XYZ file of C-alpha atoms in Angstrom:
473
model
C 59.228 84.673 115.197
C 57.609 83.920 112.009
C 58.914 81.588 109.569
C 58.395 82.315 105.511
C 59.413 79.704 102.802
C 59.307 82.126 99.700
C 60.533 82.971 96.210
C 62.043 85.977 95.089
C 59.855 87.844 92.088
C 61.069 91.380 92.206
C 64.027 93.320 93.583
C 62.363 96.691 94.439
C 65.555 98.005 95.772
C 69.429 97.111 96.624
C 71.893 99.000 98.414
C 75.124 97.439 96.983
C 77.383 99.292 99.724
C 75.079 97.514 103.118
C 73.281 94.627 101.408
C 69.554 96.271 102.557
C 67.035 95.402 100.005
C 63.090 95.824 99.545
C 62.073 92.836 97.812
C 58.775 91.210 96.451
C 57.982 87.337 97.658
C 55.802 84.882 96.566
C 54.596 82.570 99.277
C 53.510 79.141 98.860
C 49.420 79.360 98.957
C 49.252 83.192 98.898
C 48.493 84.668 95.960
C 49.555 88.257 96.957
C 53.200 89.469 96.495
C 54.825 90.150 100.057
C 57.008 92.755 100.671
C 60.137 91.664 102.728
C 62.867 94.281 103.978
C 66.029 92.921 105.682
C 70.075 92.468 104.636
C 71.140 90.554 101.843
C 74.741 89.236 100.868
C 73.116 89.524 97.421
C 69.646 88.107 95.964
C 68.557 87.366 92.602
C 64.935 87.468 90.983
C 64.208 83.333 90.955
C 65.818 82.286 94.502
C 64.238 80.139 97.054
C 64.628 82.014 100.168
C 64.148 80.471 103.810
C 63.436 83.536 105.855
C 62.759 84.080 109.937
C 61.125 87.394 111.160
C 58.367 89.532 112.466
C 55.212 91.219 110.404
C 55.799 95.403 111.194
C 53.487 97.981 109.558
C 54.861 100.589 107.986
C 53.337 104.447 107.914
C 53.208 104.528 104.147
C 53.560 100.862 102.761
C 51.805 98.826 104.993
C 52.331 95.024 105.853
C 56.114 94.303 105.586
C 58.213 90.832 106.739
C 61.001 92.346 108.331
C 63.598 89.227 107.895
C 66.181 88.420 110.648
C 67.892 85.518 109.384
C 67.538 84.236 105.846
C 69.270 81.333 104.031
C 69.022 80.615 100.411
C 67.155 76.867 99.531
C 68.403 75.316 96.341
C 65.344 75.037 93.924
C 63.891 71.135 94.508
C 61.360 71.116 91.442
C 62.507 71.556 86.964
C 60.284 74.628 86.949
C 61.913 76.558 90.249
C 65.601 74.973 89.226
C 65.057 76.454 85.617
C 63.999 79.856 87.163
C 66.703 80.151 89.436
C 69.350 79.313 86.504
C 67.640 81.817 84.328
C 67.296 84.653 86.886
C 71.406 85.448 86.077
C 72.654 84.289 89.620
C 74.831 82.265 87.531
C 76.861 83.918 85.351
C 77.134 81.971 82.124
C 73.517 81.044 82.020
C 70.331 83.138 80.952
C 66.845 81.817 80.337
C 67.467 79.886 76.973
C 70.634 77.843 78.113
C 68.536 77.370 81.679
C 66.342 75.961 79.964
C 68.090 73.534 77.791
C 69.913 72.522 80.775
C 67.017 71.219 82.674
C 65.529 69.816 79.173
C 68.144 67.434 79.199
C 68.995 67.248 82.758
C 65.411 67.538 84.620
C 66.016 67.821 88.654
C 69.088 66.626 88.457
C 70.203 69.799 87.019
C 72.641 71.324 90.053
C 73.771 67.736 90.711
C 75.074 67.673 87.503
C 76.525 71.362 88.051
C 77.913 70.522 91.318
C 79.879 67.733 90.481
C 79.886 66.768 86.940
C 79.995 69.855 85.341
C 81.262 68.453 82.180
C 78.342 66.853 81.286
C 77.228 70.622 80.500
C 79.126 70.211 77.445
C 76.482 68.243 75.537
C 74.340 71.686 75.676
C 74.588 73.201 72.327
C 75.987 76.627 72.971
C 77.974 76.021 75.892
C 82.011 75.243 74.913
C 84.995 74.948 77.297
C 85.198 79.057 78.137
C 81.393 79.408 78.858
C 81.544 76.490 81.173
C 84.701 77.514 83.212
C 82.385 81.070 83.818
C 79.347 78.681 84.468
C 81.601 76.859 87.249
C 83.532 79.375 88.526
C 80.361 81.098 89.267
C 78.342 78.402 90.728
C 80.945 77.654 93.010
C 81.284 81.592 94.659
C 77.597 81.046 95.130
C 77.826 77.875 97.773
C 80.776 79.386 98.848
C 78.856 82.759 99.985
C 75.913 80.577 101.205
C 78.298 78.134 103.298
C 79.881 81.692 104.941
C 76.484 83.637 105.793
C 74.623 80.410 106.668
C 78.139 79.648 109.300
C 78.233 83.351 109.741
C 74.009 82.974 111.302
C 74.546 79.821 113.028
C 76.499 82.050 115.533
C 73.117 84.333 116.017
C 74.987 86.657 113.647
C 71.996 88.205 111.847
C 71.567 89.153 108.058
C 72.625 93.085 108.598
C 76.123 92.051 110.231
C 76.721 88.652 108.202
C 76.291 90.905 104.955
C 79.251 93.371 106.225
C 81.036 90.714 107.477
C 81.339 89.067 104.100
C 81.610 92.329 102.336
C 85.065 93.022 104.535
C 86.264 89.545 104.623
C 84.805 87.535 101.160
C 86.115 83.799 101.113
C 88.246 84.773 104.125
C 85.245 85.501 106.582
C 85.086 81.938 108.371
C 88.563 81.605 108.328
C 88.996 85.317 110.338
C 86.253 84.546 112.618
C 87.888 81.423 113.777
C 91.006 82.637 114.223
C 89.952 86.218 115.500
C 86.282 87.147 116.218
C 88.041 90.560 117.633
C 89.215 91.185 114.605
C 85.667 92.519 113.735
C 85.530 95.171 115.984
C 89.145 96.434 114.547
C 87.910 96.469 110.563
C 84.313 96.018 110.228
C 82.355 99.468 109.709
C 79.984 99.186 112.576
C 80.864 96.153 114.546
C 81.785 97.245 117.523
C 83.429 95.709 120.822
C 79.905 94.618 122.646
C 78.991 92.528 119.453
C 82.291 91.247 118.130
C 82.541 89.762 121.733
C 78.942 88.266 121.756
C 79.547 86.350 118.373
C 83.536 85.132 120.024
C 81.299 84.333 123.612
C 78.814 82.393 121.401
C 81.959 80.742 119.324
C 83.221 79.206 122.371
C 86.263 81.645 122.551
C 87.570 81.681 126.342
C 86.192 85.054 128.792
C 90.006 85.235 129.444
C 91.452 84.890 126.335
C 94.406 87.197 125.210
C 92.344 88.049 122.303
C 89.452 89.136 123.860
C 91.470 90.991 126.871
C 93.621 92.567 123.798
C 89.853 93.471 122.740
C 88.633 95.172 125.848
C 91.194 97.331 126.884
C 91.491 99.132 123.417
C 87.303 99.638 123.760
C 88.467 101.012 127.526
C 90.698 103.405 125.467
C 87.798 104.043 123.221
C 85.019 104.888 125.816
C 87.565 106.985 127.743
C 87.906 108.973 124.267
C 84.200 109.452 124.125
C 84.875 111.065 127.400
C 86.784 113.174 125.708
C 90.311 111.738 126.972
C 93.266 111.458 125.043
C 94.975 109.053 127.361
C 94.460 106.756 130.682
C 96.829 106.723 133.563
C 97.822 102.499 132.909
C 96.471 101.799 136.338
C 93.147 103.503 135.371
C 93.288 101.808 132.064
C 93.628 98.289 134.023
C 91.092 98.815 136.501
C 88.314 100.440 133.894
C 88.907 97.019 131.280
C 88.513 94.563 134.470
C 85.098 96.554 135.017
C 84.325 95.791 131.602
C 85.488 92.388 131.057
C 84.341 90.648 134.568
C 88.090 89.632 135.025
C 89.990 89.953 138.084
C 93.589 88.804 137.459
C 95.625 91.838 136.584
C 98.242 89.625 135.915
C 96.464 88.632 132.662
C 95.212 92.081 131.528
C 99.147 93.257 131.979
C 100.379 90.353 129.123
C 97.283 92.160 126.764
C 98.263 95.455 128.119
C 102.249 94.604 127.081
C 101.108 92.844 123.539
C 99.255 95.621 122.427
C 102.540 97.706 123.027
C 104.113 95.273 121.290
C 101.704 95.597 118.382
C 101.909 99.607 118.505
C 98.086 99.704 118.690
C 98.929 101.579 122.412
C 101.787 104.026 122.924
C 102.887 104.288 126.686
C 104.538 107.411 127.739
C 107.003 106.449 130.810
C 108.046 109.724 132.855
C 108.133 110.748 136.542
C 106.886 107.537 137.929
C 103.635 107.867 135.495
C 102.486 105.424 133.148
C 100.008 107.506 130.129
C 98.533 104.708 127.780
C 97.079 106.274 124.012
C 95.567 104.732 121.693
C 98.187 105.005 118.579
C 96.088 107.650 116.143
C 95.559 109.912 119.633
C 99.673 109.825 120.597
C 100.874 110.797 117.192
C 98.070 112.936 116.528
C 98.971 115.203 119.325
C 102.531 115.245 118.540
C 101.946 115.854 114.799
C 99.548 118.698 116.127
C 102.677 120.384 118.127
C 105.210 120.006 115.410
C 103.079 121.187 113.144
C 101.772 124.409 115.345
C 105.505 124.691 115.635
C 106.624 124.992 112.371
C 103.529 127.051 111.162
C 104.542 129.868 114.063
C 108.474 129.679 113.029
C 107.232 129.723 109.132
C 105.459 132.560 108.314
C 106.038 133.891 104.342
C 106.798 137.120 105.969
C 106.050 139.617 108.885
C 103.471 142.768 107.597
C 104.487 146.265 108.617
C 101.044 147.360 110.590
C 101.301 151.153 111.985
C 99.101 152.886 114.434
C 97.979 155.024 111.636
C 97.055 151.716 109.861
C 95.124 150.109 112.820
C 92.875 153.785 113.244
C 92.208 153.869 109.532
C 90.894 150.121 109.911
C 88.928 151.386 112.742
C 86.996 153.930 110.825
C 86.805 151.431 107.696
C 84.776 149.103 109.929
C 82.814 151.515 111.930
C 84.176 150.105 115.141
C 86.786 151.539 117.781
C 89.014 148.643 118.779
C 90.480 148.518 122.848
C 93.840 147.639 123.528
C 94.333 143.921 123.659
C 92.324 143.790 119.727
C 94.854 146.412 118.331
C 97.836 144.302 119.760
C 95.939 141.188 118.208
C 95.956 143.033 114.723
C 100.251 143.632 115.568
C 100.984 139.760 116.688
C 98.685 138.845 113.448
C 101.026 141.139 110.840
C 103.955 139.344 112.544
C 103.712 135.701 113.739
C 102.400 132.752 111.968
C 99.914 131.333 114.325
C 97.202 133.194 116.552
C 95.448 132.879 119.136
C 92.305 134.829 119.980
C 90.270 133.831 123.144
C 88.329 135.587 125.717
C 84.427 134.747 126.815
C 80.985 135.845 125.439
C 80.903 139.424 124.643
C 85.125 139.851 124.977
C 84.817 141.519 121.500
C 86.117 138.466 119.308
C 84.327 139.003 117.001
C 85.112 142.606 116.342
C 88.367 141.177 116.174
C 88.160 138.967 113.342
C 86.644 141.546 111.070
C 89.168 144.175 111.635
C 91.806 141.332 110.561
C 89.549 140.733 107.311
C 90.020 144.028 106.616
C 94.081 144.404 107.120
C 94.350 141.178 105.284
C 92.483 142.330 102.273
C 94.779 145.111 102.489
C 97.502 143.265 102.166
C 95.858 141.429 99.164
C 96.156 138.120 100.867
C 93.760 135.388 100.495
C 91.629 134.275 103.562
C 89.327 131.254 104.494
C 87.357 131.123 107.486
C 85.940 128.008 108.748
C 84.022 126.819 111.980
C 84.014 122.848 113.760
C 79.673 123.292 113.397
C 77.203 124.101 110.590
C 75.934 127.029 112.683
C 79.003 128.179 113.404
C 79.700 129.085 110.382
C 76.762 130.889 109.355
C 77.547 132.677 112.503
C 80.492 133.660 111.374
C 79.234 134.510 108.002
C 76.643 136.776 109.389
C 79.487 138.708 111.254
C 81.934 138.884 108.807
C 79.065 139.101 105.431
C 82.148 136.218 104.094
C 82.141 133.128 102.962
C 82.769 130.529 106.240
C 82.224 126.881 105.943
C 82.589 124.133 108.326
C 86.141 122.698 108.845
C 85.451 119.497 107.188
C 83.794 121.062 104.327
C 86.714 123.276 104.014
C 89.290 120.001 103.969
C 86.848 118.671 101.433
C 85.482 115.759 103.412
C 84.164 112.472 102.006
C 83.513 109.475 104.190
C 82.067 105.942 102.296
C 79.415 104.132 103.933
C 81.355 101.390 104.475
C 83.546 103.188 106.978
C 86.644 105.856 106.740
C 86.891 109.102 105.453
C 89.517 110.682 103.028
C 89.964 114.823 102.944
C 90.842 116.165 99.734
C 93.218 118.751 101.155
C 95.831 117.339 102.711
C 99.761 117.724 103.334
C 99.977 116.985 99.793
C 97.433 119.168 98.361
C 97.117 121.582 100.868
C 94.982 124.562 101.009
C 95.937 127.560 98.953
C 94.869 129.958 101.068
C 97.155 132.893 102.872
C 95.236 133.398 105.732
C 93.027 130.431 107.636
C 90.997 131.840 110.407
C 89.003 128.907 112.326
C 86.253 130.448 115.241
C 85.072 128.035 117.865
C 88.257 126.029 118.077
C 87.190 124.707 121.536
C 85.100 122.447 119.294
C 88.046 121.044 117.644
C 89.002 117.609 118.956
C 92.851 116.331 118.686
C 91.892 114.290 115.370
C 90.156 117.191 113.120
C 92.958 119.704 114.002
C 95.370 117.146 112.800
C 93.262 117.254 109.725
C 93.480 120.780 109.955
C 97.005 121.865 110.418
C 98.378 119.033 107.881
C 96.295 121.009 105.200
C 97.856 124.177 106.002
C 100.628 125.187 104.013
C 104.125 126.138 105.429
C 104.207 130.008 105.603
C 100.328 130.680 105.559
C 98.800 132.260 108.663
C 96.725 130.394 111.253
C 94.418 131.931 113.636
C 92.285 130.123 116.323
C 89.928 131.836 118.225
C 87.131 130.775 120.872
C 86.705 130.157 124.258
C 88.479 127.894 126.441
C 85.846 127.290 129.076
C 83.030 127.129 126.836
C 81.826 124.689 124.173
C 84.223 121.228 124.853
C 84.906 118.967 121.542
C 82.592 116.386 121.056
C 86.068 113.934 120.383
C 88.912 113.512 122.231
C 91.287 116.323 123.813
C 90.738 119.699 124.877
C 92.711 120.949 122.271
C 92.550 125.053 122.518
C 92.844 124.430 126.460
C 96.333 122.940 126.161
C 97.619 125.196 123.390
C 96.464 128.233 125.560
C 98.242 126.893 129.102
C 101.470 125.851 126.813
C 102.074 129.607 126.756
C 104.010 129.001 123.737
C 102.033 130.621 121.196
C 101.193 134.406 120.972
């Protein structure tokens, strides 16, 4: 690994939201700029940066430093401390008070700002309000340094540190000494694997509640990648003591209990069975059945549909409908929710347009939607209608610091009469929670696919289970 002592001359570019940057160096006894590409907590033009890395070529820009661990130096020389004061990293001072500052003060500039502070006071132009800012600054800045150079001591490099502060702030130290765990809980893209390297390098016991609490949740988690909604609690056990190296059971049952304690795990007791969930899976599914519920017993009101009514759609479409599709258009003028499945070439698809066309009839107001991208242009190619994919239909918007929000929700649901969703074996337990909650009480809801083909990418086999509950027409 390479080692850089350098000053920063220009910031090419900053991502606020991650702390990556592209920034121009200066390096003592090289007159070229170098280019240097890592994670920042935040970098002004004029800091004396420490930096460890590798040299990488890059396709189109060539030589870059690719940093792995920076720290910021504190200027030793008048003309690198008045630089650094100028550059704005202290808010308060720009170039001309910089550079009265270390016209009276020389070297002993940020000796003077670090702990008499007062003495600033003799610089004309700087009162009792414009030195509180001055201080008040200046002391956030060691503070941040202290945190990212504790947060690398721990091997934590410069991408993590920088989310790590953004989550935490002053707090980060403090959270990571109480809780490394915590991390893999509320830090965007900190997982289990390297919240429990930084606790293992912190000294933090293998068989510690808090890292036991840890492991059995990213258990639950890996099983959900799986596609499972819940673990049978002896499953659970034995998967986490794979994971974890740990052999007492004893100890994973007092994490197992304290996460029931904390509600982050629901446990279903019944027939001698123990079914662990993670918390967002258990009341997902239930909010998906009383919601699936009410939509069915809801309806605005049942349409009158005739034989007469289903022939005339049949020559309006150019297509001649068998049985089980005309009964499909009768349970669809009558019930709330749907369901339409059947395999490849079961005539689905002729399906849904003949129910476009008795729903513009009835001069009600449809959406369709699909879980994929090309779903949806599948379905717009069928139908010659608008289809988007689900999320895009809930009005999806996820921040790149982690979450998502939908714009249509329970409380501003969708204003459509009719929803018509195709591929709903896509559909994991979490997006048709999404879903449903965005429906409105007496619309229509009709979910069609294939329950043996095309599984969810996310946890549960939701059309499976809605189909075998025989509950739903």
């Amino acid at each position: 690994m390479v080692e850089l002592e350098a000053t920063v001359e220009r910031i090419t570019y900053y991502n606020q939201e991650n702390g990556f940057a592209v920034v121009k160096l200066t390096v003592k006894d090289d007159e070229n700029l170098v280019t240097a590409v890592g994670y920042f907590h935040s970098l002004e033009v004029g800091e004396v940066l420490k930096l460890k890395g590798i040299w990488t070529m890059h396709k189109d820009y060539g030589y870059q430093f690719k940093v792995d661990y920076y720290e910021t130096l504190m200027p030793a020389t008048a003309k690198e401390i008045e630089n650094y004061l100028a550059s704005g990293v202290i808010r308060g001072i720009g170039p001309a008070t910089a550079k009265r500052i270390v016209k009276m003060f020389g070297e002993d500039s940020l000796e003077v700002l670090a702990n008499s502070p007062e003495e600033l006071l003799k610089i004309p132009g700087i009162g009792n309000k414009k030195l509180k800012i001055i201080t008040e600054s200046y002391s956030q800045q060691q503070e941040t340094r202290e945190i990212m150079l504790f947060l690398q001591q721990y091997g934590i490099g410069p991408g993590v540190a920088v989310k790590i502060y953004k989550n935490y702030k002053d707090k980060a130290i403090e959270v990571l000494k109480e809780n490394p765990y915590r991390l893999a809980d509320e830090v965007y893209g900190i997982g289990f694997k390297t919240a429990d390297r930084i606790a293992q390098s912190m000294g933090i016991k293998s068989d510690s509640l808090e890292r036991l609490c840890a492991g059995l949740k990213y258990a639950m988690y890996k099983a959900a990648d799986e596609g499972h909604v819940f673990l049978p609690a002896e499953e659970l056990l034995y998967k986490a003591s794979q994971l974890l190296n740990i052999e007492k059971k004893e100890l994973l049952t007092q994490a197992f209990l304290a996460l029931e304690e904390k509600k982050d795990i629901v446990v279903e007791r019944a027939w001698g069975r123990e079914d662990v969930y993670l918390s967002a899976f258990y009341y997902s599914e239930n909010a998906v059945a009383r919601r699936l519920f009410l939509l069915a017993a809801m309806v605005d009101k049942a349409l009158d549909i005739t034989d007469e009514d289903i022939d005339k759609i049949e020559k309006h479409c150019n297509i001649k409908l068998a049985k089980r599709q005309r009964e499909a258009l009768e349970k669809a003028a009558r019930h709330g929710v749907l369901i339409i499945t059947g395999g490849p070439g079961t005539g689905k698809t002729t399906t849904i347009q003949s129910l476009l066309e008795f729903f513009k009839q009835q001069d009600l107001k449809v959406a369709l939607a699909a879980p994929t991208g090309r779903a949806a242009k599948r379905m717009v190619e069928a139908t010659g209608m608008e289809a988007k994919t689900i999320h895009r239909l809930l009005e999806y918007n996820a921040y790149e610091e982690g979450g998502m929000t939908f714009g249509k929700d329970h409380d501003n649901p969708l204003d459509e009469d009719v929803i018509i969703i195709d591929e709903v074996s896509m559909v994991d337990i979490i997006l048709m929670h999404h879903l449903l909650s965005a429906i409105r009480l007496g619309a229509r809801v009709i979910l069609v696919g294939d329950k043996d083909q095309l599984p969810s990418v996310g946890p549960g086999s939701v059309l499976r289970e809605i189909i075998e509950s025989d509950r739903l027409p």
